[in-house]
Amino acid sequence: MTKPSAATLQPRPHRAPWPLILVAVAAVCYILGPMVALLTRVPWGRLGDALSSADTASLLRVSLWSSVEATAMTVLLGVPLALCLQYLRRGALIARGLVLLPLAMPPVVAGLALTAAVGRQGLAQPILDLFGIQLAFAFPGVVASHVFVCLPFVVVTVDSALRHLDGEISASARSVGMSDETIVRRITLPTIAPALATGAGLAFARSLGEFGTTLTFAGSMPGVTRTMPLGIYLIREVDQEAAYALSALLIGLAIACLAVASIPALLRRSPEPRPRTIHPLDAEALERLTTPRGSAMAIDVQTAGAPLRFSSGHTTTVVGPNGSGKTTLMKAIAGRIRGPEVSYGDAGTSVDAVPAPGMVVMLTQNPGLPPRASAAQAITMVTRSAARTHELLEAAGLQELADVRVPALSGGQAAQIALVRALAARPRVLILDEPLSAIDASSAARWRRLLRAGAHTRTTLLVTHDATDIHALADEVATMEHGRVVSIVPAAEFRDAPPTAFAAGLVGHNVISGAVLAVKDAAEATTANGATCRRRAVTLGLRGGAAPNLNLTGYTIDSGIQAGDVAWASFTPHAVHPVDTAALSATSEHNLIRGTVVAIEDLGAQAKVTLECGEYDITVLLSPHDFSNFSQLFGTTIDCQLMPYNLRVERSQ
């Protein structure tokens, strides 16, 4: 099999609909038509004479210098303004509208506005006089006019690029200890460089063609304020052919300017995919290189309900259905959003006082790596040492990815680089929001071993939907529903007695629900924490056809449950056994479940069989002792027995 070339790996092209093509062609003709017509009127034989004249040289000098200075000023003013717009929470829409105002104003009105503000009788002229500055009817006035008109081009272009920049990139960088100034300098500006070049090019081109505002505010003084557009306007009254020649020159300058501005975008190339070997992970070395700078800290969260405490030096997995508030809680703990009061450690350092940079690191499913950096550069932004970065990558088995640009990383590779980067900050609190979801199974297993080995040195919160994370990493499990934490229990207790229906399904229990038909007291029971309580036998009326009589009996320790309540029940696949209904005693205490086999997974010594029981799919583990030939079971109906003491019933929240 031949290796596919880079050309074969390009996205398949798609043609635009014909109506769009026709309208687009008409628009292009409308733009290019007048320029082509103008070029047909240019006296090409006289072009040399027109361009070499002293008047043309004067016009060019004023236009080019004013455009260069105006472009530089629009960049110096526009980029900080666009950056500040990103921090606005209120009034951002109004601010962006005001930025566009110079584009909406007629040029003469813009010139009059400048005259009223900084003209010879303007409001600011007394201040300008103190410094000996005169703008109106002087070369600085030309630059001021151009800046006023061209500034929106830079602001709008850069602002648009910033708004499309993934917010997780800066949030992640801030989390690992980078300051806002460093983020702007090393991540934001390099990322938006092509957009900045485009905005500057548009500003320069617009400055070359500026006419009305300049004429109104700065006048048309030869050699001082008369620019090419003003010169063309005056020359056309006496020599129209010369005006056409100068117009062609101005068009050429504008095209050259835009071409130069597009160079950064043209130089960007999609990286050619190359296979990279992931080497074995050296857990001992990586643990040594990422040991936190201080001791692990407990985390206390004051919520509207009961206060929460995440134990120091423990790994707490956070589980719950989508939309239950897991990520929101993690962001509040990490200090990314305002919400519940959070404190760290026994001393109770408030998050409002912002923990030390890198003390609390949060890593989400989105790696948040700087898009213009290589993998090694992204990590070096945290370590500030290329040598330590090399050690980290080598210990993680990722040294072959060191020179790979972030956009060229696969999802799994980026996730692993992001993990190394987060650990490189040596945080005392590590918050992970499904960081292993994009990593292949074998690599994820290696990372779990590493996280487990170093768990005692830091406090780890791990949001997950994978039961493997609970089994392999969790000391405690926090369960969330409807935006609140309903329980934080030891992992063993969570696996044996899941607190919610979602949690029960997550650890592989079968979950059913229905209405409580009857409740009666039963024998005492001992809870997971050693307390003694009264058990209650609950008869649950199920929806669908999970049993011949649609009723199942189980037990609960909930003293408040009563007939008419909606409840859910769970049981493990091991608790269900095939049974011969004819051999069952009529007086024996049992639940009978009848279902059709719809799926079979051969596990070697046993088979995982899925029964369709009305609206429920129930998982049963069968051994060769139960059925000699699993393949013959598909589509058949079998009866299974579930003892009431194996059915745990809880009220629905």
XYZ file of C-alpha atoms in Angstrom:
653
model
C 0.000 0.000 0.000
C 1.499 3.343 -1.059
C 1.693 6.187 1.391
C -0.837 8.940 0.526
C 0.745 12.187 -0.574
C -0.102 15.511 1.001
C -2.280 16.337 -2.010
C -4.499 13.308 -1.451
C -5.072 14.369 2.165
C -6.611 17.738 1.265
C -10.330 18.311 1.948
C -12.631 17.405 -0.924
C -13.625 20.623 -2.739
C -17.273 21.590 -3.128
C -18.722 23.958 -5.725
C -20.905 26.859 -4.669
C -24.524 26.850 -5.938
C -24.926 28.424 -9.376
C -27.132 31.329 -8.188
C -24.400 32.348 -5.744
C -21.741 32.062 -8.442
C -23.711 34.307 -10.807
C -24.230 36.987 -8.146
C -20.562 36.757 -7.116
C -19.413 37.188 -10.726
C -21.659 40.240 -11.064
C -20.153 41.709 -7.874
C -16.600 41.141 -9.121
C -17.452 42.758 -12.453
C -18.929 45.724 -10.612
C -15.675 46.151 -8.654
C -13.200 45.516 -11.453
C -15.166 47.053 -14.336
C -14.545 50.720 -13.492
C -10.859 50.071 -12.806
C -10.407 48.265 -16.113
C -12.206 51.118 -17.859
C -9.922 53.626 -16.149
C -6.835 51.712 -17.272
C -8.036 51.923 -20.871
C -7.919 55.734 -20.584
C -4.399 55.889 -19.165
C -1.961 57.508 -21.641
C 0.707 54.880 -21.246
C 3.040 56.779 -23.551
C 2.995 59.816 -21.241
C 3.155 57.781 -18.028
C 6.901 58.238 -17.585
C 6.714 62.007 -17.963
C 3.795 62.251 -15.559
C 5.517 60.172 -12.906
C 8.861 61.965 -13.174
C 7.516 65.492 -12.771
C 8.306 67.521 -9.648
C 4.610 67.969 -8.842
C 4.062 64.203 -8.879
C 7.093 63.671 -6.636
C 5.705 66.205 -4.159
C 2.290 64.539 -4.155
C 3.862 61.117 -3.688
C 6.059 62.308 -0.847
C 3.171 63.820 1.111
C 0.868 60.856 0.449
C 3.352 58.119 1.282
C 4.750 59.754 4.409
C 1.318 60.647 5.739
C 0.039 57.130 5.002
C 3.029 55.467 6.679
C 2.729 57.649 9.776
C -1.048 57.289 9.904
C -0.833 53.510 9.560
C 1.734 53.296 12.355
C -0.474 55.401 14.611
C -3.615 53.427 13.800
C -1.800 50.212 14.751
C -0.423 51.732 17.969
C -3.871 53.043 18.911
C -6.093 50.387 17.370
C -4.545 47.197 18.756
C -4.781 48.252 22.435
C -8.333 49.475 21.821
C -9.332 46.161 20.229
C -7.720 44.272 23.124
C -9.570 46.388 25.684
C -12.876 45.703 23.937
C -12.441 42.019 24.831
C -12.489 42.862 28.544
C -15.748 44.824 28.406
C -18.703 43.072 30.000
C -21.202 45.867 29.574
C -21.290 48.462 26.867
C -19.215 46.412 24.417
C -21.852 46.765 21.697
C -21.998 50.537 22.172
C -18.204 50.799 22.167
C -17.939 48.843 18.926
C -20.597 51.062 17.383
C -18.663 54.196 18.319
C -15.515 52.752 16.748
C -17.397 52.430 13.453
C -18.717 55.996 13.594
C -15.901 57.553 11.491
C -16.787 55.144 8.682
C -20.417 56.253 8.766
C -19.704 59.991 8.891
C -19.495 61.954 5.622
C -15.838 62.990 5.048
C -16.665 66.695 5.225
C -18.431 66.193 8.562
C -15.423 64.264 9.857
C -13.175 67.160 8.818
C -15.436 69.675 10.550
C -15.443 67.515 13.698
C -11.640 67.542 13.732
C -11.664 71.306 13.169
C -13.983 71.774 16.149
C -11.800 69.562 18.325
C -8.193 70.340 17.380
C -8.464 73.113 14.785
C -7.058 76.611 15.217
C -10.145 77.592 17.217
C -10.815 74.071 18.483
C -11.552 72.989 22.019
C -8.129 71.399 22.497
C -6.082 74.134 20.808
C -5.090 75.870 24.096
C -3.497 72.618 25.233
C -1.813 72.128 21.859
C -0.471 75.697 22.007
C 1.296 74.889 25.273
C 3.351 72.305 23.396
C 3.700 74.337 20.215
C 1.628 71.895 18.165
C -0.434 72.967 15.166
C -2.504 70.398 13.309
C -4.907 72.337 11.098
C -3.529 73.296 7.663
C -0.220 71.562 8.409
C 1.277 68.179 7.603
C 0.404 66.769 11.070
C -3.195 67.631 10.245
C -3.016 65.339 7.205
C -1.833 62.510 9.453
C -4.521 63.313 12.044
C -7.215 63.236 9.339
C -6.005 59.893 8.043
C -5.801 58.376 11.539
C -9.367 59.466 12.299
C -10.696 57.845 9.138
C -8.471 54.735 9.099
C -8.472 53.737 12.767
C -11.709 51.699 12.478
C -10.128 49.434 9.843
C -7.473 48.247 12.300
C -9.807 48.052 15.290
C -12.549 46.129 13.493
C -10.151 43.671 11.847
C -8.195 42.950 15.038
C -11.345 42.875 17.172
C -12.911 40.312 14.833
C -9.808 38.115 15.057
C -9.742 38.388 18.846
C -13.414 37.485 19.149
C -12.800 34.331 17.128
C -9.788 33.411 19.251
C -10.536 30.400 21.462
C -11.074 31.769 24.967
C -9.677 28.592 26.498
C -6.229 29.499 25.131
C -5.865 32.558 27.357
C -7.744 30.931 30.249
C -5.414 27.934 30.147
C -2.325 30.146 29.932
C -3.529 32.201 32.885
C -4.208 29.002 34.820
C -0.640 27.711 34.432
C 0.758 30.959 35.795
C 1.245 33.289 32.821
C 0.464 36.973 33.398
C -1.986 38.876 31.203
C 0.867 40.924 29.745
C 2.807 37.786 28.841
C -0.281 36.194 27.315
C -0.835 39.224 25.081
C 2.815 39.397 24.055
C 3.582 35.700 23.530
C 0.222 34.216 22.549
C -2.407 36.739 21.494
C -0.377 39.025 19.223
C 1.423 36.195 17.355
C -1.919 34.468 16.841
C -3.656 37.510 15.358
C -0.614 38.675 13.359
C -2.217 37.885 9.951
C -5.348 39.825 10.908
C -3.221 42.702 12.178
C -1.310 42.796 8.886
C -4.596 42.838 6.978
C -5.958 45.673 9.110
C -2.767 47.687 8.670
C -2.854 47.092 4.914
C -6.456 48.254 4.692
C -5.627 51.329 6.769
C -2.656 52.186 4.532
C -4.705 51.736 1.359
C -7.536 53.843 2.781
C -5.038 56.492 3.846
C -3.640 56.699 0.311
C -7.124 57.440 -0.993
C -8.313 59.809 1.755
C -9.745 63.050 0.329
C -12.676 64.838 1.974
C -11.609 64.853 5.632
C -8.079 65.930 4.719
C -9.277 68.747 2.448
C -11.684 70.080 5.095
C -9.273 69.953 8.041
C -5.768 70.284 6.557
C -6.465 72.066 3.280
C -4.588 71.587 -0.004
C -1.244 73.340 0.374
C 1.300 72.215 -2.282
C 4.184 70.285 -0.796
C 2.633 70.416 2.694
C -0.893 69.003 2.821
C -1.716 68.245 -0.830
C -1.894 64.463 -1.235
C -2.304 62.373 -4.393
C -6.130 62.320 -4.313
C -6.222 66.105 -3.892
C -3.685 66.541 -6.686
C -5.627 64.243 -9.033
C -8.823 66.196 -8.323
C -7.152 69.495 -9.240
C -5.167 68.186 -12.245
C -8.206 66.653 -13.919
C -9.589 70.145 -14.475
C -6.625 71.063 -16.688
C -5.105 67.741 -17.888
C -7.403 64.750 -17.675
C -4.854 62.357 -19.190
C -2.363 63.218 -16.440
C -5.110 62.627 -13.880
C -5.688 59.157 -15.351
C -1.957 58.433 -15.155
C -1.774 59.454 -11.501
C -4.902 57.418 -10.778
C -3.241 54.333 -12.240
C -0.237 54.991 -9.997
C -2.484 55.269 -6.941
C -4.285 52.029 -7.835
C -0.931 50.300 -8.235
C 0.215 51.513 -4.820
C -3.001 50.291 -3.195
C -2.704 46.864 -4.849
C 0.940 46.578 -3.789
C 0.020 47.532 -0.236
C -2.738 44.917 -0.006
C -0.450 42.312 -1.558
C 2.216 42.961 1.074
C -0.406 42.814 3.836
C -1.565 39.395 2.617
C 1.932 37.866 2.740
C 1.569 36.525 6.338
C -1.637 34.724 5.393
C -0.121 33.398 2.158
C 2.912 32.047 4.003
C 0.751 29.999 6.345
C 0.662 26.390 5.222
C -1.293 23.471 6.547
C 1.294 21.112 8.035
C 1.779 17.835 6.226
C 0.694 14.933 8.464
C 3.597 12.784 9.611
C 3.512 9.700 11.815
C 5.072 10.330 15.223
C 6.023 7.614 17.678
C 4.770 7.928 21.251
C 7.398 6.364 23.500
C 6.805 4.709 26.894
C 6.030 7.064 29.745
C 8.597 7.249 32.561
C 6.202 7.756 35.474
C 8.935 8.078 38.101
C 10.820 10.786 36.195
C 7.660 12.679 35.260
C 6.393 12.559 38.838
C 9.726 13.953 40.044
C 9.659 16.766 37.473
C 6.079 17.781 38.297
C 6.089 17.541 42.108
C 4.127 20.535 43.483
C 6.049 23.419 45.012
C 4.016 23.169 48.221
C 1.802 20.731 50.077
C -1.631 19.678 48.879
C -4.529 21.872 49.983
C -8.074 21.090 50.987
C -10.788 23.005 49.122
C -13.870 24.395 50.868
C -16.811 25.623 48.808
C -19.719 27.536 50.333
C -22.782 26.805 48.195
C -26.444 27.659 48.630
C -26.883 24.191 50.124
C -24.480 22.447 52.453
C -20.803 23.483 52.439
C -18.490 21.206 50.471
C -14.999 20.058 51.336
C -12.598 18.339 48.967
C -9.909 16.576 50.983
C -6.259 17.525 50.541
C -3.976 14.989 48.912
C -6.971 13.099 47.530
C -8.318 12.563 44.040
C -12.015 13.363 43.885
C -13.855 12.419 40.718
C -16.861 14.596 39.908
C -19.701 12.874 38.069
C -23.165 13.805 36.901
C -25.286 14.063 33.763
C -24.588 16.677 31.101
C -25.695 20.094 32.265
C -25.554 19.233 35.959
C -23.017 21.987 36.656
C -19.747 20.060 36.912
C -17.674 22.351 34.699
C -19.260 25.457 36.226
C -18.284 24.303 39.720
C -14.752 23.511 38.570
C -14.389 26.958 36.982
C -15.588 28.565 40.208
C -13.027 26.587 42.226
C -10.307 27.530 39.726
C -11.240 31.204 40.056
C -12.290 31.550 36.425
C -15.831 32.651 37.244
C -17.547 34.278 40.186
C -19.928 32.148 42.163
C -19.705 30.294 45.449
C -17.116 31.371 48.002
C -14.043 29.163 47.671
C -11.142 28.813 50.088
C -8.000 26.724 49.962
C -6.142 25.005 52.768
C -6.781 25.102 56.487
C -5.951 28.795 56.612
C -8.806 29.515 54.196
C -7.200 31.689 51.558
C -10.069 33.286 49.641
C -10.097 32.881 45.876
C -10.996 36.560 45.638
C -7.394 37.187 46.690
C -6.402 35.084 43.633
C -4.116 32.148 44.427
C -0.474 32.379 43.442
C 0.090 31.872 39.695
C 0.140 28.183 38.864
C -1.085 27.119 42.319
C -4.474 26.038 40.957
C -4.400 24.705 37.391
C -7.488 23.723 35.409
C -7.338 21.667 32.221
C -10.514 21.141 30.195
C -11.346 18.864 27.259
C -10.098 21.709 25.075
C -6.279 21.618 25.334
C -6.092 25.415 24.987
C -2.598 25.347 23.477
C -1.189 28.462 21.724
C -1.932 27.902 18.013
C 1.218 29.623 16.731
C 3.593 27.676 18.982
C 5.188 24.260 18.756
C 4.526 21.675 21.444
C 7.861 22.448 23.114
C 7.288 26.213 22.943
C 3.850 25.838 24.544
C 5.405 24.010 27.510
C 8.415 26.337 27.731
C 6.021 29.241 28.259
C 5.319 27.561 31.613
C 8.718 26.111 32.521
C 10.757 29.073 31.190
C 13.497 26.530 30.550
C 14.023 24.695 27.271
C 16.108 22.080 29.096
C 13.327 21.302 31.580
C 10.810 21.173 28.744
C 12.978 18.585 26.991
C 13.128 16.527 30.203
C 9.357 16.682 30.598
C 8.657 15.640 27.017
C 11.178 12.810 27.213
C 9.724 11.541 30.502
C 6.232 11.658 28.971
C 7.424 9.795 25.867
C 6.433 12.745 23.681
C 9.873 13.969 22.591
C 9.087 13.371 18.905
C 6.291 15.947 19.163
C 8.596 18.713 20.429
C 8.900 20.555 17.097
C 5.344 19.886 15.911
C 3.192 23.001 15.618
C 0.054 22.890 17.717
C -2.377 22.862 14.730
C -0.577 19.765 13.390
C -1.128 17.774 16.593
C -3.883 15.184 16.608
C -6.568 15.461 19.269
C -4.925 12.813 21.424
C -1.446 14.293 21.006
C -2.681 17.781 21.918
C -4.421 16.382 25.005
C -1.191 14.757 26.194
C 0.895 17.881 25.537
C -1.714 19.879 27.482
C -1.422 17.429 30.393
C 2.360 17.819 30.440
C 1.931 21.602 30.309
C -0.538 21.587 33.206
C 1.702 19.367 35.330
C 4.762 21.457 34.400
C 3.277 24.315 36.437
C 3.637 22.010 39.479
C 0.197 22.928 40.860
C -0.945 22.176 44.389
C -4.513 21.834 43.109
C -5.097 20.156 39.738
C -8.550 20.358 38.156
C -9.083 18.079 35.172
C -12.280 18.233 33.105
C -12.357 15.001 31.065
C -8.728 15.383 29.940
C -8.376 11.757 28.830
C -11.451 11.628 26.582
C -9.426 12.236 23.378
C -6.556 9.887 24.295
C -6.389 6.275 23.123
C -6.983 3.542 25.701
C -3.366 2.446 26.181
C -2.053 6.009 26.554
C -4.913 6.890 28.904
C -3.995 3.908 31.093
C -0.405 5.172 31.355
C -1.567 8.648 32.329
C -3.917 7.211 34.946
C -1.010 5.358 36.521
C 0.983 8.598 36.615
C -1.883 10.598 38.119
C -2.414 7.880 40.710
C 1.269 7.716 41.608
C 1.458 11.453 42.296
C -2.028 11.857 43.742
C -0.882 12.216 47.371
C 1.270 15.250 46.535
C -1.587 17.423 45.294
C -5.360 17.784 45.491
C -6.956 16.575 42.268
C -10.507 17.130 41.037
C -11.379 15.046 37.990
C -14.599 15.508 36.021
C -15.366 12.295 34.182
C -17.987 10.171 32.478
C -15.713 7.132 32.466
C -16.125 4.524 35.208
C -12.488 3.526 34.641
C -11.382 6.855 36.136
C -13.434 6.111 39.239
C -12.000 2.629 39.658
C -8.397 3.620 38.883
C -8.053 7.098 40.409
C -10.811 8.078 42.804
C -10.385 8.323 46.558
C -13.728 10.086 46.757
C -16.578 10.690 44.327
C -18.705 13.842 44.195
C -22.060 13.411 42.471
C -23.886 16.390 40.963
C -27.474 16.841 39.834
C -29.410 19.993 38.911
C -26.491 22.288 39.665
C -25.676 21.014 43.165
C -23.482 18.376 44.751
C -25.761 15.712 46.233
C -23.001 13.638 47.834
C -19.264 13.293 48.365
C -18.501 9.741 49.470
C -15.546 7.337 49.407
C -15.118 5.611 46.064
C -15.886 2.153 47.498
C -19.180 3.397 48.935
C -20.031 5.074 45.630
C -19.517 1.838 43.719
C -21.579 -0.209 46.185
C -24.379 2.308 46.725
C -24.522 4.912 43.936
C -26.386 7.991 45.202
C -28.297 8.739 41.974
C -29.715 6.859 39.024
C -27.079 8.405 36.766
C -24.307 7.311 39.122
C -25.721 3.794 39.223
C -25.689 3.581 35.438
C -22.164 4.995 35.326
C -20.728 2.176 37.452
C -22.541 -0.455 35.413
C -25.660 -1.053 37.493
C -29.023 -1.694 35.884
C -31.414 1.180 36.597
C -35.203 1.058 36.517
C -37.878 3.461 37.738
C -41.547 3.567 38.557
C -44.155 4.413 41.177
C -44.025 3.137 44.749
C -47.017 0.842 45.282
C -46.407 -0.309 48.846
C -43.934 0.165 51.691
C -43.460 -1.949 54.815
C -40.827 -2.154 57.527
C -38.207 -4.866 57.339
C -35.167 -5.964 59.331
C -32.438 -3.573 60.474
C -29.457 -2.971 58.200
C -25.934 -1.564 58.566
C -24.957 1.320 56.281
C -21.565 1.773 54.617
C -20.364 4.046 57.450
C -21.272 1.454 60.087
C -24.535 3.006 61.312
C -27.586 0.845 62.004
C -30.889 1.781 60.395
C -34.276 0.300 59.648
C -34.707 -1.171 56.170
C -38.022 -0.867 54.379
C -39.365 -3.199 51.722
C -40.652 -1.269 48.707
C -42.839 -2.595 45.898
C -42.197 -0.684 42.698
C -44.657 -0.598 39.809
C -42.615 -0.415 36.611
C -43.390 1.158 33.274
C -43.302 -1.229 30.307
C -42.914 -4.978 30.736
C -39.878 -5.656 32.860
C -41.659 -8.439 34.734
C -44.811 -10.456 34.146
C -46.657 -8.547 36.876
C -44.785 -5.244 36.223
C -43.904 -5.068 39.940
C -40.536 -5.546 41.644
C -39.763 -5.560 45.345
C -36.559 -4.199 46.829
C -35.221 -2.478 49.924
C -34.396 1.055 50.996
C -33.109 2.801 54.111
C -34.997 5.985 53.219
C -37.440 6.462 56.091
C -39.410 9.080 54.176
C -40.381 6.996 51.160
C -44.103 6.257 50.871
C -46.681 4.900 48.481
C -47.241 7.162 45.481
C -43.662 8.444 45.341
C -41.670 8.164 42.122
C -38.564 6.068 42.747
C -35.670 4.437 40.963
C -33.960 1.165 41.722
C -30.615 -0.328 40.789
C -29.027 -3.755 40.792
C -25.786 -5.186 39.457
C -25.614 -7.520 36.451
C -24.256 -10.204 38.811
C -27.473 -10.078 40.855
C -29.612 -11.427 37.982
C -29.658 -15.165 37.269
C -31.510 -17.249 34.669
C -34.199 -19.357 36.252
C -36.627 -22.107 35.357
C -39.966 -20.619 36.357
C -41.505 -24.052 36.735
C -38.997 -24.888 39.469
C -39.662 -21.729 41.498
C -41.583 -22.141 44.711
C -44.758 -20.134 44.848
C -43.897 -19.037 48.394
C -40.285 -18.050 47.748
C -39.363 -14.367 47.828
C -38.117 -13.373 44.409
C -38.552 -10.966 41.499
C -39.028 -12.412 38.050
C -37.670 -10.513 35.048
C -38.524 -11.663 31.545
C -36.840 -10.222 28.487
C -35.689 -10.800 24.919
C -31.987 -11.158 24.187
C -31.001 -8.266 21.874
C -27.201 -8.211 22.311
C -24.471 -10.638 23.333
C -20.846 -9.777 24.142
C -18.551 -12.752 24.639
C -16.169 -12.076 27.535
C -14.522 -15.484 27.448
C -15.471 -17.115 30.742
C -18.876 -15.465 30.603
C -21.102 -13.446 28.336
C -22.666 -10.035 28.843
C -26.234 -10.344 27.620
C -28.623 -7.438 27.115
C -32.312 -8.152 27.683
C -35.002 -5.925 26.245
C -37.602 -5.707 29.000
C -40.283 -3.299 27.881
C -38.663 0.153 27.817
C -35.597 -1.010 29.735
C -32.390 -2.679 28.604
C -31.114 -4.893 31.406
C -27.605 -6.330 31.455
C -27.098 -9.882 32.702
C -23.838 -11.821 33.067
C -24.208 -15.461 32.020
C -21.708 -18.282 32.409
C -21.371 -21.526 30.405
C -23.073 -23.188 33.349
C -26.213 -21.185 32.538
C -26.161 -21.749 28.764
C -23.753 -23.938 26.832
C -24.083 -22.006 23.557
C -24.389 -18.240 23.908
C -24.826 -17.654 20.160
C -28.154 -19.495 20.182
C -29.607 -17.059 22.720
C -30.001 -14.102 20.338
C -33.688 -13.277 19.883
C -34.902 -15.737 22.501
C -36.897 -14.861 25.610
C -35.451 -15.888 28.948
C -36.609 -15.555 32.555
C -34.280 -14.273 35.246
C -34.513 -14.101 39.002
C -33.603 -11.049 41.089
C -33.694 -11.370 44.851
C -35.261 -8.380 46.647
C -32.211 -7.821 48.874
C -30.191 -7.155 45.685
C -32.596 -4.434 44.498
C -31.821 -1.020 46.016
C -34.641 1.540 45.866
C -34.318 5.338 46.201
C -36.749 8.197 45.797
C -36.313 10.271 42.639
C -35.150 13.843 43.275
